[in-house]
């Protein structure tokens, strides 16, 4: 029983002498390369852009850098439930939960919060499963590119890089579902 129509029948046919020395395959590849080079030199098929002066357009729901959202009163939405870490197929998210004290009431919405929240951006595959799994709409992927860093340790984003600033809010309305938009009102 076939589940898909993608399977191919494998044959044990003997290769000809021309196929054994790979000349036809090499010529076929060279033809493709020369065609692309000719299009970019003489035609309108130029594939390169002058970055950073020109920016290639992206779709509205493009997945880029992560952000931990604050509520309207400036408190963190994340309750350290761990669903984002469980849903992450690349296992890029780690967190440590802590109990909120009375002095921290203005910083966190719930009694439990993420004391440590880290995303390893080298492991992240930008699938968006973390934002789908979050019941508090705390984490989103924005349309910003991930910054270029010089060492591997800089790609582990902690709360200092992830939590949005109260005076520089990040608009994620394009990524929100209708239910999330209703919850924010």
JSON list of C-alpha atoms in Angstrom, two decimals:
[
{"chain": "A", "resi": 1, "resn": "UNK", "atom": "CA", "xyz": [0.00, 0.00, 0.00]},
{"chain": "A", "resi": 2, "resn": "UNK", "atom": "CA", "xyz": [1.43, 3.38, -1.05]},
{"chain": "A", "resi": 3, "resn": "UNK", "atom": "CA", "xyz": [0.85, 6.42, 1.15]},
{"chain": "A", "resi": 4, "resn": "UNK", "atom": "CA", "xyz": [2.26, 8.92, -1.34]},
{"chain": "A", "resi": 5, "resn": "UNK", "atom": "CA", "xyz": [2.94, 9.03, -5.05]},
{"chain": "A", "resi": 6, "resn": "UNK", "atom": "CA", "xyz": [6.52, 10.16, -4.50]},
{"chain": "A", "resi": 7, "resn": "UNK", "atom": "CA", "xyz": [8.16, 6.75, -4.63]},
{"chain": "A", "resi": 8, "resn": "UNK", "atom": "CA", "xyz": [10.33, 5.88, -7.61]},
{"chain": "A", "resi": 9, "resn": "UNK", "atom": "CA", "xyz": [11.15, 2.50, -9.07]},
{"chain": "A", "resi": 10, "resn": "UNK", "atom": "CA", "xyz": [14.85, 1.78, -8.79]},
{"chain": "A", "resi": 11, "resn": "UNK", "atom": "CA", "xyz": [16.47, 0.10, -11.76]},
{"chain": "A", "resi": 12, "resn": "UNK", "atom": "CA", "xyz": [19.73, -1.81, -11.90]},
{"chain": "A", "resi": 13, "resn": "UNK", "atom": "CA", "xyz": [20.47, -0.77, -15.49]},
{"chain": "A", "resi": 14, "resn": "UNK", "atom": "CA", "xyz": [24.11, -0.78, -16.54]},
{"chain": "A", "resi": 15, "resn": "UNK", "atom": "CA", "xyz": [25.64, 2.66, -17.11]},
{"chain": "A", "resi": 16, "resn": "UNK", "atom": "CA", "xyz": [27.00, 3.44, -20.55]},
{"chain": "A", "resi": 17, "resn": "UNK", "atom": "CA", "xyz": [30.64, 4.47, -21.02]},
{"chain": "A", "resi": 18, "resn": "UNK", "atom": "CA", "xyz": [29.61, 8.17, -21.37]},
{"chain": "A", "resi": 19, "resn": "UNK", "atom": "CA", "xyz": [27.63, 7.99, -18.15]},
{"chain": "A", "resi": 20, "resn": "UNK", "atom": "CA", "xyz": [30.52, 6.30, -16.36]},
{"chain": "A", "resi": 21, "resn": "UNK", "atom": "CA", "xyz": [32.90, 9.18, -17.09]},
{"chain": "A", "resi": 22, "resn": "UNK", "atom": "CA", "xyz": [30.19, 11.73, -16.17]},
{"chain": "A", "resi": 23, "resn": "UNK", "atom": "CA", "xyz": [30.82, 13.94, -19.24]},
{"chain": "A", "resi": 24, "resn": "UNK", "atom": "CA", "xyz": [27.11, 14.37, -20.08]},
{"chain": "A", "resi": 25, "resn": "UNK", "atom": "CA", "xyz": [26.30, 15.34, -16.48]},
{"chain": "A", "resi": 26, "resn": "UNK", "atom": "CA", "xyz": [29.18, 17.83, -16.37]},
{"chain": "A", "resi": 27, "resn": "UNK", "atom": "CA", "xyz": [28.12, 19.40, -19.67]},
{"chain": "A", "resi": 28, "resn": "UNK", "atom": "CA", "xyz": [24.52, 19.63, -18.49]},
{"chain": "A", "resi": 29, "resn": "UNK", "atom": "CA", "xyz": [25.62, 21.44, -15.33]},
{"chain": "A", "resi": 30, "resn": "UNK", "atom": "CA", "xyz": [27.87, 23.81, -17.29]},
{"chain": "A", "resi": 31, "resn": "UNK", "atom": "CA", "xyz": [24.94, 24.63, -19.60]},
{"chain": "A", "resi": 32, "resn": "UNK", "atom": "CA", "xyz": [22.81, 25.67, -16.62]},
{"chain": "A", "resi": 33, "resn": "UNK", "atom": "CA", "xyz": [25.65, 27.78, -15.17]},
{"chain": "A", "resi": 34, "resn": "UNK", "atom": "CA", "xyz": [26.37, 29.53, -18.48]},
{"chain": "A", "resi": 35, "resn": "UNK", "atom": "CA", "xyz": [22.65, 30.19, -19.03]},
{"chain": "A", "resi": 36, "resn": "UNK", "atom": "CA", "xyz": [22.32, 31.87, -15.63]},
{"chain": "A", "resi": 37, "resn": "UNK", "atom": "CA", "xyz": [25.48, 33.89, -16.19]},
{"chain": "A", "resi": 38, "resn": "UNK", "atom": "CA", "xyz": [24.26, 35.08, -19.58]},
{"chain": "A", "resi": 39, "resn": "UNK", "atom": "CA", "xyz": [20.87, 36.08, -18.13]},
{"chain": "A", "resi": 40, "resn": "UNK", "atom": "CA", "xyz": [22.47, 38.12, -15.38]},
{"chain": "A", "resi": 41, "resn": "UNK", "atom": "CA", "xyz": [24.91, 39.83, -17.75]},
{"chain": "A", "resi": 42, "resn": "UNK", "atom": "CA", "xyz": [22.67, 40.55, -20.73]},
{"chain": "A", "resi": 43, "resn": "UNK", "atom": "CA", "xyz": [19.09, 40.05, -19.55]},
{"chain": "A", "resi": 44, "resn": "UNK", "atom": "CA", "xyz": [16.84, 41.18, -16.76]},
{"chain": "A", "resi": 45, "resn": "UNK", "atom": "CA", "xyz": [17.49, 38.09, -14.66]},
{"chain": "A", "resi": 46, "resn": "UNK", "atom": "CA", "xyz": [19.82, 39.77, -12.17]},
{"chain": "A", "resi": 47, "resn": "UNK", "atom": "CA", "xyz": [19.58, 37.79, -8.95]},
{"chain": "A", "resi": 48, "resn": "UNK", "atom": "CA", "xyz": [21.73, 40.02, -6.75]},
{"chain": "A", "resi": 49, "resn": "UNK", "atom": "CA", "xyz": [20.70, 43.15, -4.88]},
{"chain": "A", "resi": 50, "resn": "UNK", "atom": "CA", "xyz": [22.76, 45.97, -3.45]},
{"chain": "A", "resi": 51, "resn": "UNK", "atom": "CA", "xyz": [22.39, 45.17, 0.26]},
{"chain": "A", "resi": 52, "resn": "UNK", "atom": "CA", "xyz": [22.02, 47.21, 2.57]},
{"chain": "A", "resi": 53, "resn": "UNK", "atom": "CA", "xyz": [20.89, 50.00, 0.21]},
{"chain": "A", "resi": 54, "resn": "UNK", "atom": "CA", "xyz": [18.26, 47.69, -1.30]},
{"chain": "A", "resi": 55, "resn": "UNK", "atom": "CA", "xyz": [16.28, 45.39, 0.95]},
{"chain": "A", "resi": 56, "resn": "UNK", "atom": "CA", "xyz": [14.60, 42.33, -0.50]},
{"chain": "A", "resi": 57, "resn": "UNK", "atom": "CA", "xyz": [10.85, 42.42, 0.25]},
{"chain": "A", "resi": 58, "resn": "UNK", "atom": "CA", "xyz": [9.56, 39.86, 2.75]},
{"chain": "A", "resi": 59, "resn": "UNK", "atom": "CA", "xyz": [6.08, 38.56, 3.44]},
{"chain": "A", "resi": 60, "resn": "UNK", "atom": "CA", "xyz": [4.10, 40.05, 6.33]},
{"chain": "A", "resi": 61, "resn": "UNK", "atom": "CA", "xyz": [4.34, 36.95, 8.49]},
{"chain": "A", "resi": 62, "resn": "UNK", "atom": "CA", "xyz": [8.09, 36.44, 8.02]},
{"chain": "A", "resi": 63, "resn": "UNK", "atom": "CA", "xyz": [9.70, 34.93, 11.12]},
{"chain": "A", "resi": 64, "resn": "UNK", "atom": "CA", "xyz": [12.69, 36.77, 12.52]},
{"chain": "A", "resi": 65, "resn": "UNK", "atom": "CA", "xyz": [14.05, 37.74, 15.92]},
{"chain": "A", "resi": 66, "resn": "UNK", "atom": "CA", "xyz": [12.08, 36.73, 19.04]},
{"chain": "A", "resi": 67, "resn": "UNK", "atom": "CA", "xyz": [10.51, 39.14, 21.51]},
{"chain": "A", "resi": 68, "resn": "UNK", "atom": "CA", "xyz": [8.99, 38.60, 24.96]},
{"chain": "A", "resi": 69, "resn": "UNK", "atom": "CA", "xyz": [6.00, 40.92, 25.15]},
{"chain": "A", "resi": 70, "resn": "UNK", "atom": "CA", "xyz": [4.92, 43.09, 28.06]},
{"chain": "A", "resi": 71, "resn": "UNK", "atom": "CA", "xyz": [1.30, 43.74, 28.96]},
{"chain": "A", "resi": 72, "resn": "UNK", "atom": "CA", "xyz": [-0.29, 47.21, 28.86]},
{"chain": "A", "resi": 73, "resn": "UNK", "atom": "CA", "xyz": [0.98, 47.97, 32.38]},
{"chain": "A", "resi": 74, "resn": "UNK", "atom": "CA", "xyz": [4.59, 47.09, 31.54]},
{"chain": "A", "resi": 75, "resn": "UNK", "atom": "CA", "xyz": [4.66, 43.69, 33.27]},
{"chain": "A", "resi": 76, "resn": "UNK", "atom": "CA", "xyz": [6.05, 40.53, 31.70]},
{"chain": "A", "resi": 77, "resn": "UNK", "atom": "CA", "xyz": [3.39, 38.20, 30.28]},
{"chain": "A", "resi": 78, "resn": "UNK", "atom": "CA", "xyz": [5.48, 35.03, 30.56]},
{"chain": "A", "resi": 79, "resn": "UNK", "atom": "CA", "xyz": [4.45, 32.74, 33.43]},
{"chain": "A", "resi": 80, "resn": "UNK", "atom": "CA", "xyz": [7.26, 30.18, 32.92]},
{"chain": "A", "resi": 81, "resn": "UNK", "atom": "CA", "xyz": [4.83, 27.38, 32.10]},
{"chain": "A", "resi": 82, "resn": "UNK", "atom": "CA", "xyz": [7.43, 25.81, 29.80]},
{"chain": "A", "resi": 83, "resn": "UNK", "atom": "CA", "xyz": [5.07, 25.04, 26.94]},
{"chain": "A", "resi": 84, "resn": "UNK", "atom": "CA", "xyz": [7.26, 26.95, 24.48]},
{"chain": "A", "resi": 85, "resn": "UNK", "atom": "CA", "xyz": [10.30, 24.92, 25.50]},
{"chain": "A", "resi": 86, "resn": "UNK", "atom": "CA", "xyz": [8.38, 21.66, 25.16]},
{"chain": "A", "resi": 87, "resn": "UNK", "atom": "CA", "xyz": [6.96, 22.64, 21.76]},
{"chain": "A", "resi": 88, "resn": "UNK", "atom": "CA", "xyz": [10.34, 23.71, 20.35]},
{"chain": "A", "resi": 89, "resn": "UNK", "atom": "CA", "xyz": [11.49, 20.95, 17.96]},
{"chain": "A", "resi": 90, "resn": "UNK", "atom": "CA", "xyz": [15.09, 22.20, 18.05]},
{"chain": "A", "resi": 91, "resn": "UNK", "atom": "CA", "xyz": [15.17, 22.34, 21.87]},
{"chain": "A", "resi": 92, "resn": "UNK", "atom": "CA", "xyz": [16.49, 25.90, 21.66]},
{"chain": "A", "resi": 93, "resn": "UNK", "atom": "CA", "xyz": [14.53, 27.36, 24.61]},
{"chain": "A", "resi": 94, "resn": "UNK", "atom": "CA", "xyz": [15.51, 26.91, 28.25]},
{"chain": "A", "resi": 95, "resn": "UNK", "atom": "CA", "xyz": [13.96, 28.56, 31.28]},
{"chain": "A", "resi": 96, "resn": "UNK", "atom": "CA", "xyz": [14.02, 28.56, 35.04]},
{"chain": "A", "resi": 97, "resn": "UNK", "atom": "CA", "xyz": [10.87, 29.45, 36.98]},
{"chain": "A", "resi": 98, "resn": "UNK", "atom": "CA", "xyz": [10.77, 31.48, 40.17]},
{"chain": "A", "resi": 99, "resn": "UNK", "atom": "CA", "xyz": [8.13, 32.78, 42.60]},
{"chain": "A", "resi": 100, "resn": "UNK", "atom": "CA", "xyz": [7.28, 36.46, 42.53]},
{"chain": "A", "resi": 101, "resn": "UNK", "atom": "CA", "xyz": [7.84, 38.43, 45.73]},
{"chain": "A", "resi": 102, "resn": "UNK", "atom": "CA", "xyz": [5.66, 41.31, 46.93]},
{"chain": "A", "resi": 103, "resn": "UNK", "atom": "CA", "xyz": [8.25, 43.84, 45.77]},
{"chain": "A", "resi": 104, "resn": "UNK", "atom": "CA", "xyz": [8.15, 42.42, 42.24]},
{"chain": "A", "resi": 105, "resn": "UNK", "atom": "CA", "xyz": [4.38, 42.79, 41.83]},
{"chain": "A", "resi": 106, "resn": "UNK", "atom": "CA", "xyz": [4.82, 45.57, 39.27]},
{"chain": "A", "resi": 107, "resn": "UNK", "atom": "CA", "xyz": [7.26, 43.50, 37.17]},
{"chain": "A", "resi": 108, "resn": "UNK", "atom": "CA", "xyz": [5.34, 40.25, 36.64]},
{"chain": "A", "resi": 109, "resn": "UNK", "atom": "CA", "xyz": [1.66, 39.50, 36.03]},
{"chain": "A", "resi": 110, "resn": "UNK", "atom": "CA", "xyz": [1.42, 36.13, 37.74]},
{"chain": "A", "resi": 111, "resn": "UNK", "atom": "CA", "xyz": [2.86, 34.57, 40.89]},
{"chain": "A", "resi": 112, "resn": "UNK", "atom": "CA", "xyz": [5.27, 32.51, 38.83]},
{"chain": "A", "resi": 113, "resn": "UNK", "atom": "CA", "xyz": [7.66, 34.06, 36.30]},
{"chain": "A", "resi": 114, "resn": "UNK", "atom": "CA", "xyz": [10.69, 33.12, 34.21]},
{"chain": "A", "resi": 115, "resn": "UNK", "atom": "CA", "xyz": [13.76, 34.00, 36.24]},
{"chain": "A", "resi": 116, "resn": "UNK", "atom": "CA", "xyz": [15.99, 32.80, 33.39]},
{"chain": "A", "resi": 117, "resn": "UNK", "atom": "CA", "xyz": [14.69, 32.64, 29.82]},
{"chain": "A", "resi": 118, "resn": "UNK", "atom": "CA", "xyz": [17.18, 31.84, 27.07]},
{"chain": "A", "resi": 119, "resn": "UNK", "atom": "CA", "xyz": [16.92, 31.04, 23.38]},
{"chain": "A", "resi": 120, "resn": "UNK", "atom": "CA", "xyz": [19.90, 29.57, 21.57]},
{"chain": "A", "resi": 121, "resn": "UNK", "atom": "CA", "xyz": [19.59, 31.33, 18.21]},
{"chain": "A", "resi": 122, "resn": "UNK", "atom": "CA", "xyz": [22.08, 28.93, 16.61]},
{"chain": "A", "resi": 123, "resn": "UNK", "atom": "CA", "xyz": [19.70, 26.05, 17.29]},
{"chain": "A", "resi": 124, "resn": "UNK", "atom": "CA", "xyz": [16.45, 27.91, 16.57]},
{"chain": "A", "resi": 125, "resn": "UNK", "atom": "CA", "xyz": [14.82, 27.00, 13.25]},
{"chain": "A", "resi": 126, "resn": "UNK", "atom": "CA", "xyz": [12.31, 29.90, 13.36]},
{"chain": "A", "resi": 127, "resn": "UNK", "atom": "CA", "xyz": [9.33, 27.58, 13.03]},
{"chain": "A", "resi": 128, "resn": "UNK", "atom": "CA", "xyz": [6.98, 29.62, 15.24]},
{"chain": "A", "resi": 129, "resn": "UNK", "atom": "CA", "xyz": [5.93, 26.67, 17.40]},
{"chain": "A", "resi": 130, "resn": "UNK", "atom": "CA", "xyz": [6.87, 28.60, 20.56]},
{"chain": "A", "resi": 131, "resn": "UNK", "atom": "CA", "xyz": [4.43, 31.41, 19.81]},
{"chain": "A", "resi": 132, "resn": "UNK", "atom": "CA", "xyz": [1.68, 28.92, 18.94]},
{"chain": "A", "resi": 133, "resn": "UNK", "atom": "CA", "xyz": [2.20, 27.02, 22.20]},
{"chain": "A", "resi": 134, "resn": "UNK", "atom": "CA", "xyz": [2.23, 30.08, 24.49]},
{"chain": "A", "resi": 135, "resn": "UNK", "atom": "CA", "xyz": [-1.10, 30.40, 26.34]},
{"chain": "A", "resi": 136, "resn": "UNK", "atom": "CA", "xyz": [-0.31, 33.95, 27.54]},
{"chain": "A", "resi": 137, "resn": "UNK", "atom": "CA", "xyz": [0.77, 35.37, 24.13]},
{"chain": "A", "resi": 138, "resn": "UNK", "atom": "CA", "xyz": [4.12, 36.22, 25.65]},
{"chain": "A", "resi": 139, "resn": "UNK", "atom": "CA", "xyz": [6.56, 35.24, 22.88]},
{"chain": "A", "resi": 140, "resn": "UNK", "atom": "CA", "xyz": [6.45, 36.27, 19.25]},
{"chain": "A", "resi": 141, "resn": "UNK", "atom": "CA", "xyz": [8.74, 36.19, 16.25]},
{"chain": "A", "resi": 142, "resn": "UNK", "atom": "CA", "xyz": [9.14, 39.66, 14.78]},
{"chain": "A", "resi": 143, "resn": "UNK", "atom": "CA", "xyz": [10.08, 40.81, 11.29]},
{"chain": "A", "resi": 144, "resn": "UNK", "atom": "CA", "xyz": [13.56, 41.94, 12.41]},
{"chain": "A", "resi": 145, "resn": "UNK", "atom": "CA", "xyz": [16.67, 40.12, 11.25]},
{"chain": "A", "resi": 146, "resn": "UNK", "atom": "CA", "xyz": [18.84, 38.44, 13.87]},
{"chain": "A", "resi": 147, "resn": "UNK", "atom": "CA", "xyz": [21.95, 40.53, 14.46]},
{"chain": "A", "resi": 148, "resn": "UNK", "atom": "CA", "xyz": [25.34, 39.35, 13.24]},
{"chain": "A", "resi": 149, "resn": "UNK", "atom": "CA", "xyz": [27.62, 38.38, 16.11]},
{"chain": "A", "resi": 150, "resn": "UNK", "atom": "CA", "xyz": [31.29, 37.52, 16.30]},
{"chain": "A", "resi": 151, "resn": "UNK", "atom": "CA", "xyz": [31.27, 34.69, 18.82]},
{"chain": "A", "resi": 152, "resn": "UNK", "atom": "CA", "xyz": [28.94, 31.79, 19.57]},
{"chain": "A", "resi": 153, "resn": "UNK", "atom": "CA", "xyz": [28.10, 32.92, 23.10]},
{"chain": "A", "resi": 154, "resn": "UNK", "atom": "CA", "xyz": [26.45, 36.07, 21.76]},
{"chain": "A", "resi": 155, "resn": "UNK", "atom": "CA", "xyz": [23.79, 33.97, 20.04]},
{"chain": "A", "resi": 156, "resn": "UNK", "atom": "CA", "xyz": [22.29, 32.83, 23.34]},
{"chain": "A", "resi": 157, "resn": "UNK", "atom": "CA", "xyz": [19.63, 35.48, 23.87]},
{"chain": "A", "resi": 158, "resn": "UNK", "atom": "CA", "xyz": [18.62, 36.06, 27.46]},
{"chain": "A", "resi": 159, "resn": "UNK", "atom": "CA", "xyz": [15.88, 38.25, 28.88]},
{"chain": "A", "resi": 160, "resn": "UNK", "atom": "CA", "xyz": [18.09, 41.32, 28.39]},
{"chain": "A", "resi": 161, "resn": "UNK", "atom": "CA", "xyz": [17.78, 40.91, 24.60]},
{"chain": "A", "resi": 162, "resn": "UNK", "atom": "CA", "xyz": [14.33, 39.28, 24.42]},
{"chain": "A", "resi": 163, "resn": "UNK", "atom": "CA", "xyz": [12.08, 41.43, 26.62]},
{"chain": "A", "resi": 164, "resn": "UNK", "atom": "CA", "xyz": [10.71, 44.43, 24.74]},
{"chain": "A", "resi": 165, "resn": "UNK", "atom": "CA", "xyz": [11.43, 47.88, 26.12]},
{"chain": "A", "resi": 166, "resn": "UNK", "atom": "CA", "xyz": [8.42, 49.75, 27.50]},
{"chain": "A", "resi": 167, "resn": "UNK", "atom": "CA", "xyz": [9.29, 52.87, 25.47]},
{"chain": "A", "resi": 168, "resn": "UNK", "atom": "CA", "xyz": [10.00, 50.88, 22.26]},
{"chain": "A", "resi": 169, "resn": "UNK", "atom": "CA", "xyz": [7.07, 48.47, 21.91]},
{"chain": "A", "resi": 170, "resn": "UNK", "atom": "CA", "xyz": [7.19, 45.90, 19.09]},
{"chain": "A", "resi": 171, "resn": "UNK", "atom": "CA", "xyz": [4.11, 45.62, 16.86]},
{"chain": "A", "resi": 172, "resn": "UNK", "atom": "CA", "xyz": [3.19, 41.96, 16.37]},
{"chain": "A", "resi": 173, "resn": "UNK", "atom": "CA", "xyz": [-0.39, 42.45, 15.21]},
{"chain": "A", "resi": 174, "resn": "UNK", "atom": "CA", "xyz": [0.34, 40.72, 11.88]},
{"chain": "A", "resi": 175, "resn": "UNK", "atom": "CA", "xyz": [1.36, 37.56, 13.75]},
{"chain": "A", "resi": 176, "resn": "UNK", "atom": "CA", "xyz": [-1.54, 37.48, 16.21]},
{"chain": "A", "resi": 177, "resn": "UNK", "atom": "CA", "xyz": [-4.56, 35.27, 15.73]},
{"chain": "A", "resi": 178, "resn": "UNK", "atom": "CA", "xyz": [-8.05, 36.74, 16.08]},
{"chain": "A", "resi": 179, "resn": "UNK", "atom": "CA", "xyz": [-8.34, 35.21, 19.57]},
{"chain": "A", "resi": 180, "resn": "UNK", "atom": "CA", "xyz": [-5.08, 36.84, 20.66]},
{"chain": "A", "resi": 181, "resn": "UNK", "atom": "CA", "xyz": [-6.21, 40.22, 19.30]},
{"chain": "A", "resi": 182, "resn": "UNK", "atom": "CA", "xyz": [-9.43, 39.95, 21.34]},
{"chain": "A", "resi": 183, "resn": "UNK", "atom": "CA", "xyz": [-7.46, 39.02, 24.48]},
{"chain": "A", "resi": 184, "resn": "UNK", "atom": "CA", "xyz": [-5.29, 42.14, 24.14]},
{"chain": "A", "resi": 185, "resn": "UNK", "atom": "CA", "xyz": [-8.28, 44.53, 24.10]}
]
